[in-house]
Short mmCIF file of C-alpha atoms in Angstrom, two decimals:
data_model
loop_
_atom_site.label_atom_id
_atom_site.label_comp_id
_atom_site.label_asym_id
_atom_site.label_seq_id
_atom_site.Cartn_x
_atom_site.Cartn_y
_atom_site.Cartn_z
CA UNK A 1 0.00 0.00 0.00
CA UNK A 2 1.20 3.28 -1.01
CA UNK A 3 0.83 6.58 1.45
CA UNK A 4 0.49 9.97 0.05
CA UNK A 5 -0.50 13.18 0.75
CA UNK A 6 -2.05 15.51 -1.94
CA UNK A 7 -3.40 18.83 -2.25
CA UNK A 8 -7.15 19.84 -1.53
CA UNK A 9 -9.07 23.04 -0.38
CA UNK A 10 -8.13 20.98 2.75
CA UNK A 11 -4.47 21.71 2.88
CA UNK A 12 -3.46 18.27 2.02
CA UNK A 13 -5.25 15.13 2.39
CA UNK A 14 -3.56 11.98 3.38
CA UNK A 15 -4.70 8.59 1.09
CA UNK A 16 -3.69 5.06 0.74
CA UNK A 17 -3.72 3.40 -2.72
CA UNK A 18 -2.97 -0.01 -3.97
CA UNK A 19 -3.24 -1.33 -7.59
CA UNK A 20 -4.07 -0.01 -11.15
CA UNK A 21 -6.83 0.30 -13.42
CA UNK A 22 -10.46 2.26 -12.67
CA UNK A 23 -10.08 4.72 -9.70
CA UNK A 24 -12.24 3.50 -6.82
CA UNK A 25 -12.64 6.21 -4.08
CA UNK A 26 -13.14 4.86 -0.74
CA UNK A 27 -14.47 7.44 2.00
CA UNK A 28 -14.98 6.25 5.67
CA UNK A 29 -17.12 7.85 8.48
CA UNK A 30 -16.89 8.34 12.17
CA UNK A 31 -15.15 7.24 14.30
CA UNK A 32 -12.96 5.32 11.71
CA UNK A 33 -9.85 6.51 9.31
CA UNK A 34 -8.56 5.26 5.49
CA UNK A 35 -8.21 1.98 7.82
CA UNK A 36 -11.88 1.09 7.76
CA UNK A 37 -11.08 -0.24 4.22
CA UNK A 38 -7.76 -2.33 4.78
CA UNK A 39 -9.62 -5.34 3.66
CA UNK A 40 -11.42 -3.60 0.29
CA UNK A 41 -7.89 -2.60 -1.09
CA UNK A 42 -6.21 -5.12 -1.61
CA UNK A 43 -9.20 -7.17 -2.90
CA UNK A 44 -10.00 -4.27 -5.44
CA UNK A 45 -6.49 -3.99 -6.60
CA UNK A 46 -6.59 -7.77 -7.03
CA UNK A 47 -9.78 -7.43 -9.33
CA UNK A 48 -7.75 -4.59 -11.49
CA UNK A 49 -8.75 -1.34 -10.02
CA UNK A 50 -7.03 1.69 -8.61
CA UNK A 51 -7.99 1.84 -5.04
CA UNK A 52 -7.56 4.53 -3.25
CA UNK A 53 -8.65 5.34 0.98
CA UNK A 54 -8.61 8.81 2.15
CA UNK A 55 -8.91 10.20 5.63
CA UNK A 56 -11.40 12.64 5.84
CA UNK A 57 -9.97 15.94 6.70
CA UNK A 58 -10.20 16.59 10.23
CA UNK A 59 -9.39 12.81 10.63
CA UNK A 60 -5.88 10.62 10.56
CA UNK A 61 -2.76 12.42 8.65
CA UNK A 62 -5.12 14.88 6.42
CA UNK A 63 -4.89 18.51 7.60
CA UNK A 64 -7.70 20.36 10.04
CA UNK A 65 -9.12 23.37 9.63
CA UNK A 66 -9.34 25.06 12.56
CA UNK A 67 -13.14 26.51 11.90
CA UNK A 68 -16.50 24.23 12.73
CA UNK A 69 -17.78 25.24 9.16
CA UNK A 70 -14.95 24.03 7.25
CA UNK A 71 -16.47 20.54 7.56
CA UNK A 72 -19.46 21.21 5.70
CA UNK A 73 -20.77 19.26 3.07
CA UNK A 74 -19.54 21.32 0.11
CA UNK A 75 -16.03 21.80 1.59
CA UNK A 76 -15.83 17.62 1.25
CA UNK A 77 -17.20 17.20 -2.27
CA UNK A 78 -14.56 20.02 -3.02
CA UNK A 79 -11.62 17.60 -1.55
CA UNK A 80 -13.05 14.72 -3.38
CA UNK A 81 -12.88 16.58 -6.51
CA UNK A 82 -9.52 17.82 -5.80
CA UNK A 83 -8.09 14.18 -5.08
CA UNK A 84 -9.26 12.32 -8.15
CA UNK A 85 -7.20 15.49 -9.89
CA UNK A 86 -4.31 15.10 -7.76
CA UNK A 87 -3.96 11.46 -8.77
CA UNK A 88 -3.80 12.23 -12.44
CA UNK A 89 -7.66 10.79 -13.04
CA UNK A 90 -10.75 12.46 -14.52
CA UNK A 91 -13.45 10.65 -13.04
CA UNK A 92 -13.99 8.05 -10.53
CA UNK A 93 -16.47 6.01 -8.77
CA UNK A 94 -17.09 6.83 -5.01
CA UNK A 95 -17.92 4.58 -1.92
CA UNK A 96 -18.75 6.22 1.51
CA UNK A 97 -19.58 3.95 4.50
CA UNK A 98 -21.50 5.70 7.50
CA UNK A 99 -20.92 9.63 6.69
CA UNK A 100 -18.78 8.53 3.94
CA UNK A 101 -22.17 7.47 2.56
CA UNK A 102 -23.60 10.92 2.45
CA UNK A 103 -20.00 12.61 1.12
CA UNK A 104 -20.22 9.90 -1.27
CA UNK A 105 -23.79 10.35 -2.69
CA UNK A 106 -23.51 14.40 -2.60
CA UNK A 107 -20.14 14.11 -4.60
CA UNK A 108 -21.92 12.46 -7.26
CA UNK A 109 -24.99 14.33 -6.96
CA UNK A 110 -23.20 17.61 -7.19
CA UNK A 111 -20.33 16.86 -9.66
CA UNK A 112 -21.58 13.99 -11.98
CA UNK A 113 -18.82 14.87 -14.27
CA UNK A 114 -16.44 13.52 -11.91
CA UNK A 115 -18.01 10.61 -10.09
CA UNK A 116 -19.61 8.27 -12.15
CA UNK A 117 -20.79 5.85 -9.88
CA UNK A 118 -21.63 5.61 -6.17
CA UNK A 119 -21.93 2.89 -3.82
CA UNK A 120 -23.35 3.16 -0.52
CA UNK A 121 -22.78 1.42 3.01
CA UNK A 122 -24.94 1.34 6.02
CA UNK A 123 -26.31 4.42 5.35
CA UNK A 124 -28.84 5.19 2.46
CA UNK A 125 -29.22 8.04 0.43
CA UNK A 126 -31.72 11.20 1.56
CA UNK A 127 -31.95 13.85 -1.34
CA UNK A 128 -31.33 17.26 0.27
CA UNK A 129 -34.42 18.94 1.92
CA UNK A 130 -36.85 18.23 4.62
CA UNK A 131 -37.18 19.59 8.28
CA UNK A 132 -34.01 21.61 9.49
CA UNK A 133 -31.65 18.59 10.85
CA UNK A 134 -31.13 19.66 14.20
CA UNK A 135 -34.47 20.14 14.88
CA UNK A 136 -35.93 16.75 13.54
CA UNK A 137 -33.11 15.26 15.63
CA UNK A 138 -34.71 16.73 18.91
CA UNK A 139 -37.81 15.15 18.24
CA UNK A 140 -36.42 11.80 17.85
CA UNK A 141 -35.16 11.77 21.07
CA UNK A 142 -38.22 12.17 23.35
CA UNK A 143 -37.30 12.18 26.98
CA UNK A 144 -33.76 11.29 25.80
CA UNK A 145 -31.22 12.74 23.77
CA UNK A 146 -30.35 11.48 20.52
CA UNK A 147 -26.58 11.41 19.48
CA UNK A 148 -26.70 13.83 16.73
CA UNK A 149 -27.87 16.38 19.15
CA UNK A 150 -25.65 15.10 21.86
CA UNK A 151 -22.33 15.72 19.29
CA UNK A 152 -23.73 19.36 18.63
CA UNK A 153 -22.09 21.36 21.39
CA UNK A 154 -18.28 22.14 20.57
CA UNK A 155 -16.19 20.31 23.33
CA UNK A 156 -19.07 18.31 24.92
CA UNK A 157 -18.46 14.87 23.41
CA UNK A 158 -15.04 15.10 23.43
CA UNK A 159 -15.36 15.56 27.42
CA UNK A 160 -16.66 12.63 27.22
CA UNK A 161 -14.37 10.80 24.79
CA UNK A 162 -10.48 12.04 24.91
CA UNK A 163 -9.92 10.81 28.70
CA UNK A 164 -10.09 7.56 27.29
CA UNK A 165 -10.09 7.26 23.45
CA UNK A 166 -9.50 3.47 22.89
CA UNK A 167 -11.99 2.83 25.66
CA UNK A 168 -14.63 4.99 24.03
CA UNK A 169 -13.78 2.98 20.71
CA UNK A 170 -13.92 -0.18 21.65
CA UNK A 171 -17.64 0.48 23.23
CA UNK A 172 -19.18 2.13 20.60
CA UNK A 173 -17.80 -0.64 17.63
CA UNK A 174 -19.25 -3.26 20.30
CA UNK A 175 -22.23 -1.37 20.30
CA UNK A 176 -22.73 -1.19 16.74
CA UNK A 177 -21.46 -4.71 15.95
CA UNK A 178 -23.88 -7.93 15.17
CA UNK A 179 -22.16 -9.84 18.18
CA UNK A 180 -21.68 -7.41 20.45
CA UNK A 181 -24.34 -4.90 20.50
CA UNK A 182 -26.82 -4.91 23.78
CA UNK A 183 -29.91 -7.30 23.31
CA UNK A 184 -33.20 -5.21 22.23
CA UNK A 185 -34.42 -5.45 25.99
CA UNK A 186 -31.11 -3.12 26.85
CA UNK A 187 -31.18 0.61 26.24
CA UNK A 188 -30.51 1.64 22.94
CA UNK A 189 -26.96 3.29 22.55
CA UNK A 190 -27.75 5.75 20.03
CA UNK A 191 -29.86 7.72 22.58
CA UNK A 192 -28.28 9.46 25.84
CA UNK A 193 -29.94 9.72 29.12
CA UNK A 194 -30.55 12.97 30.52
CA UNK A 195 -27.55 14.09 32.44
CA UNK A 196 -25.59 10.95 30.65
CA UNK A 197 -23.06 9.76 28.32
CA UNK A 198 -23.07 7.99 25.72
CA UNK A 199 -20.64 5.24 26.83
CA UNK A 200 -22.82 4.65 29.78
CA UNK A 201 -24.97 2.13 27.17
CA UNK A 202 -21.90 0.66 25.39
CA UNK A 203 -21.31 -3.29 26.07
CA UNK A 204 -18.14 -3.93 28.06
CA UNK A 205 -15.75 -7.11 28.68
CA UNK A 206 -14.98 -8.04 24.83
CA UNK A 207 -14.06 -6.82 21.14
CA UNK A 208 -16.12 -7.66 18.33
CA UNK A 209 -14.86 -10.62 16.34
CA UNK A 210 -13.80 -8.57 13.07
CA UNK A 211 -11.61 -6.04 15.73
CA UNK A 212 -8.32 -7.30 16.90
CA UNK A 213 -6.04 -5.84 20.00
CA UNK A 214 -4.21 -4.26 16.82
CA UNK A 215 -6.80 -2.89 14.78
CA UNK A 216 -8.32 -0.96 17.70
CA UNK A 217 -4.38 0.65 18.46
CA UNK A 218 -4.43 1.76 15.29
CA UNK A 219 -7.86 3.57 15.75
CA UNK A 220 -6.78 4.66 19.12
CA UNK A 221 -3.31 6.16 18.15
CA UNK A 222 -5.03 8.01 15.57
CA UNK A 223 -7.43 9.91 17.39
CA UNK A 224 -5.34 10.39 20.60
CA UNK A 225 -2.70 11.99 18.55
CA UNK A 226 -5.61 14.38 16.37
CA UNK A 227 -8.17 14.63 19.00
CA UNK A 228 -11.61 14.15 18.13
CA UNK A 229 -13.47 17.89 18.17
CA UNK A 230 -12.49 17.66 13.74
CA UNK A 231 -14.12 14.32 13.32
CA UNK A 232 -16.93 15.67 15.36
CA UNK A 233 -16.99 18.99 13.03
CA UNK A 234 -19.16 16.71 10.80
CA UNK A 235 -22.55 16.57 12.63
CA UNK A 236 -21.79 20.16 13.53
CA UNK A 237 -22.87 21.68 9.96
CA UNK A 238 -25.97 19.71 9.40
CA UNK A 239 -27.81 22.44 9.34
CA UNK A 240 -24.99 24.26 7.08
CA UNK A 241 -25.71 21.44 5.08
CA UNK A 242 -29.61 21.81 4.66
CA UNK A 243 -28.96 25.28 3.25
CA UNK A 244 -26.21 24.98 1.38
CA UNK A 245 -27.71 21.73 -0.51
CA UNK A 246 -31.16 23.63 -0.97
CA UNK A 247 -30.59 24.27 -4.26
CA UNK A 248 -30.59 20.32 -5.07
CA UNK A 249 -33.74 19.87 -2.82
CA UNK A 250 -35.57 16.28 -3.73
CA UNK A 251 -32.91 16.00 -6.19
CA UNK A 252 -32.38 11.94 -7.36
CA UNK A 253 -28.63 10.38 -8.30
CA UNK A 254 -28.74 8.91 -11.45
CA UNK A 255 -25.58 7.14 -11.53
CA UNK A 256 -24.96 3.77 -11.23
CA UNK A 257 -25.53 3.08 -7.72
CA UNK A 258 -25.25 0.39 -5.49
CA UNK A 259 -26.20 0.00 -1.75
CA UNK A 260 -25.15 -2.32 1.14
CA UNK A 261 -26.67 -2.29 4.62
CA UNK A 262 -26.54 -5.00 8.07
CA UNK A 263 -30.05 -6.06 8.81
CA UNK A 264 -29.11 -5.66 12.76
CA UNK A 265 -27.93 -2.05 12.21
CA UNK A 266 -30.02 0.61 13.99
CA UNK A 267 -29.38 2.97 10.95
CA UNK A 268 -30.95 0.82 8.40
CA UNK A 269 -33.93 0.97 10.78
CA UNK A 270 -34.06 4.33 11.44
CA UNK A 271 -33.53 4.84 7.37
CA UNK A 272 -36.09 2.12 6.56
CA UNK A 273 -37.89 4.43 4.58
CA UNK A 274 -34.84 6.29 2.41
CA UNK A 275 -33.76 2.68 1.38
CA UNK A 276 -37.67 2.24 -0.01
CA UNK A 277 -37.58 5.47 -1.54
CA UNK A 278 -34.07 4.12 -3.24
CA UNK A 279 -35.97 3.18 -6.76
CA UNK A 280 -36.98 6.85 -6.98
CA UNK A 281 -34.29 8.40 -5.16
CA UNK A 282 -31.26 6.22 -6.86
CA UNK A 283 -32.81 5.63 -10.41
CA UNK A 284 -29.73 3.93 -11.25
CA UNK A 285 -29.45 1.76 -8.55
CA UNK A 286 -28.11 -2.17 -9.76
CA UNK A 287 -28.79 -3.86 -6.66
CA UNK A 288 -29.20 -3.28 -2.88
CA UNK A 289 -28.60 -5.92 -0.09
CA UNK A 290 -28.99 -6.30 3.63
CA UNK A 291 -26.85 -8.48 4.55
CA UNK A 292 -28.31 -11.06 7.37
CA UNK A 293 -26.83 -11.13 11.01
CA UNK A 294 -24.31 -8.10 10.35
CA UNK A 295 -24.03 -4.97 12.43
CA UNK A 296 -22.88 -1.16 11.55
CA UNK A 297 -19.47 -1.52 10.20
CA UNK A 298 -20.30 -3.49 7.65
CA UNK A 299 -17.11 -3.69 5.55
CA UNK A 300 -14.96 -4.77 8.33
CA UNK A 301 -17.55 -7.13 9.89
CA UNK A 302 -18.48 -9.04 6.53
CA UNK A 303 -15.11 -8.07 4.18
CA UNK A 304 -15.46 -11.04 1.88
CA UNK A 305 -19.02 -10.64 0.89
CA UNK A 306 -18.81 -6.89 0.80
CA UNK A 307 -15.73 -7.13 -1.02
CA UNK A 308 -17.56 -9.51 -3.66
CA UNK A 309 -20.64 -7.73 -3.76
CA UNK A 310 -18.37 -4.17 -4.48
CA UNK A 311 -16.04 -5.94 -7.17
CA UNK A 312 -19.63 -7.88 -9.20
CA UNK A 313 -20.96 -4.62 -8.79
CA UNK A 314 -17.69 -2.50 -10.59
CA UNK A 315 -17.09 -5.16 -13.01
CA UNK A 316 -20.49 -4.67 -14.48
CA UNK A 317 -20.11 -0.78 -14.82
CA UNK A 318 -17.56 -1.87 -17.78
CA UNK A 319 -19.87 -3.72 -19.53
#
């Protein structure tokens, strides 16, 4: 695997490529790093394309703005753009998992003449529009708070979070993960008590099986070095978002699109609707799949069949 840094709106953006052919952008989400995908590139450079990982900015080796609204939506499709460039390409096809999904979907809804496909994990795609973010996210949480609204105040979460990063990691991929996450008589750790914290609901005493002792370092070293109030920047422009995007309100993707969810993960509930809206939504969508007994991180948890499902999916774009 080959490191790089290359130049964005960002400052610089740090990647990871491996192998040559197509250029396959792979975006992660939070709390993760170009290290989400260390089992996608070496399969896709295998099958003959150019994979490529990138850390986020605000995440890993990529630069940080210092200002909350440099994380916005548009700032990201701007990087995106700027990366394909950097690596001497014209085009690409873009993967997000988690918020990668949503950087993913608005690159190619915003500059179709640079991504021409887009697959999406865990998280399906929601044209721009609707109730102002923040304010549907209050009402979801009822007596509690949800963790969208609980990641909106500047320094709160990362009270919460920096004392003890790898702790705070290893909870929340246990609580996302198929065997790990608390049984549906347990509290449900996407919602915060009043007065809480978020870890308080996150299973303790053992890693998911796709996580080694390793794996979770290299998450850990990561943020304790960076922090996490840049990774957090994300769900801090939401509502930045909703008006900068206004002008593509209800808007569909037409590319090629592909979509990959775990049947136990709490956002394909929550999203149950988006992923029926997908045949209007994603007119070009070639397949979608929820993939039985599989959790949140659903490229690390079920790498072979994602990695199978991604590579039938990219070899059929040449056709």
């Amino acid at each position: 695997m080959n490191h790089r840094l290359v130049p964005t709106p960002a400052g610089r953006i740090h990647l990871v490529e491996q192998g040559e052919g197509p250029l396959v952008l792979l975006v992660h989400g939070f709390p993760e790093s170009w290290y989400s995908w260390r089992h996608q590139l070496p399969a896709l450079a295998a099958a003959g394309y150019r994979a490529v990982a990138v850390d986020v900015r605000g995440y890993g080796r990529s630069s940080k703005p210092g200002e909350v609204a440099a994380y916005r939506m548009l700032e990201l499709v701007e990087d995106n753009v700027a990366m394909v460039r950097a690596l001497g390409e014209e085009t690409a096809v873009v993967v997000g998992h988690d918020w990668g999904s949503p950087i993913a979907a608005n690159s190619a809804l915003i500059r179709p003449d640079v991504f021409t496909a887009v697959a999406l994990l865990s998280v399906p795609y929601s044209p721009p529009g609707g109730s102002r973010p923040t304010e549907a996210f209050a009402r979801m949480g009822g007596d509690e708070e949800f963790y969208i609204s609980y990641f909106q105040e500047p320094g709160r979460a990362e009270a919460e979070i920096e004392p003890d990063v790898r702790g705070w990691l290893a909870g929340i991929y246990a609580a996302l993960s198929a065997d790990t996450m608390p049984g549906p008589d347990r509290p449900a750790p996407g919602f915060v008590a009043r007065g809480g914290r978020m870890r308080d609901r996150f299973p303790a005493g053992r890693l998911p099986s796709w996580l080694s002792e390793d794996d979770l370092d290299v998450y850990a070293a990561e943020f304790e070095r960076t922090g996490l109030s840049t990774a957090l920047n994300r769900y801090r422009n939401m509502d930045r978002d909703w008006e900068d995007l206004a002008p593509w309100e209800g808007a569909p993707v037409v590319q090629p699109s592909l979509f990959i969810g775990g049947a136990k993960d709490a956002t394909t509930l929550w999203l149950s609707r988006a992923i029926d809206a997908h045949p209007t939504t994603l007119p070009g969508l070639v397949a979608s799949h929820l993939l039985d007994d599989c959790g949140h991180w659903v490229q690390q948890e079920r790498a072979s069949e994602v990695n199978q499902l991604l590579i039938g999916w990219l070899d059929g774009l040449k056709r």
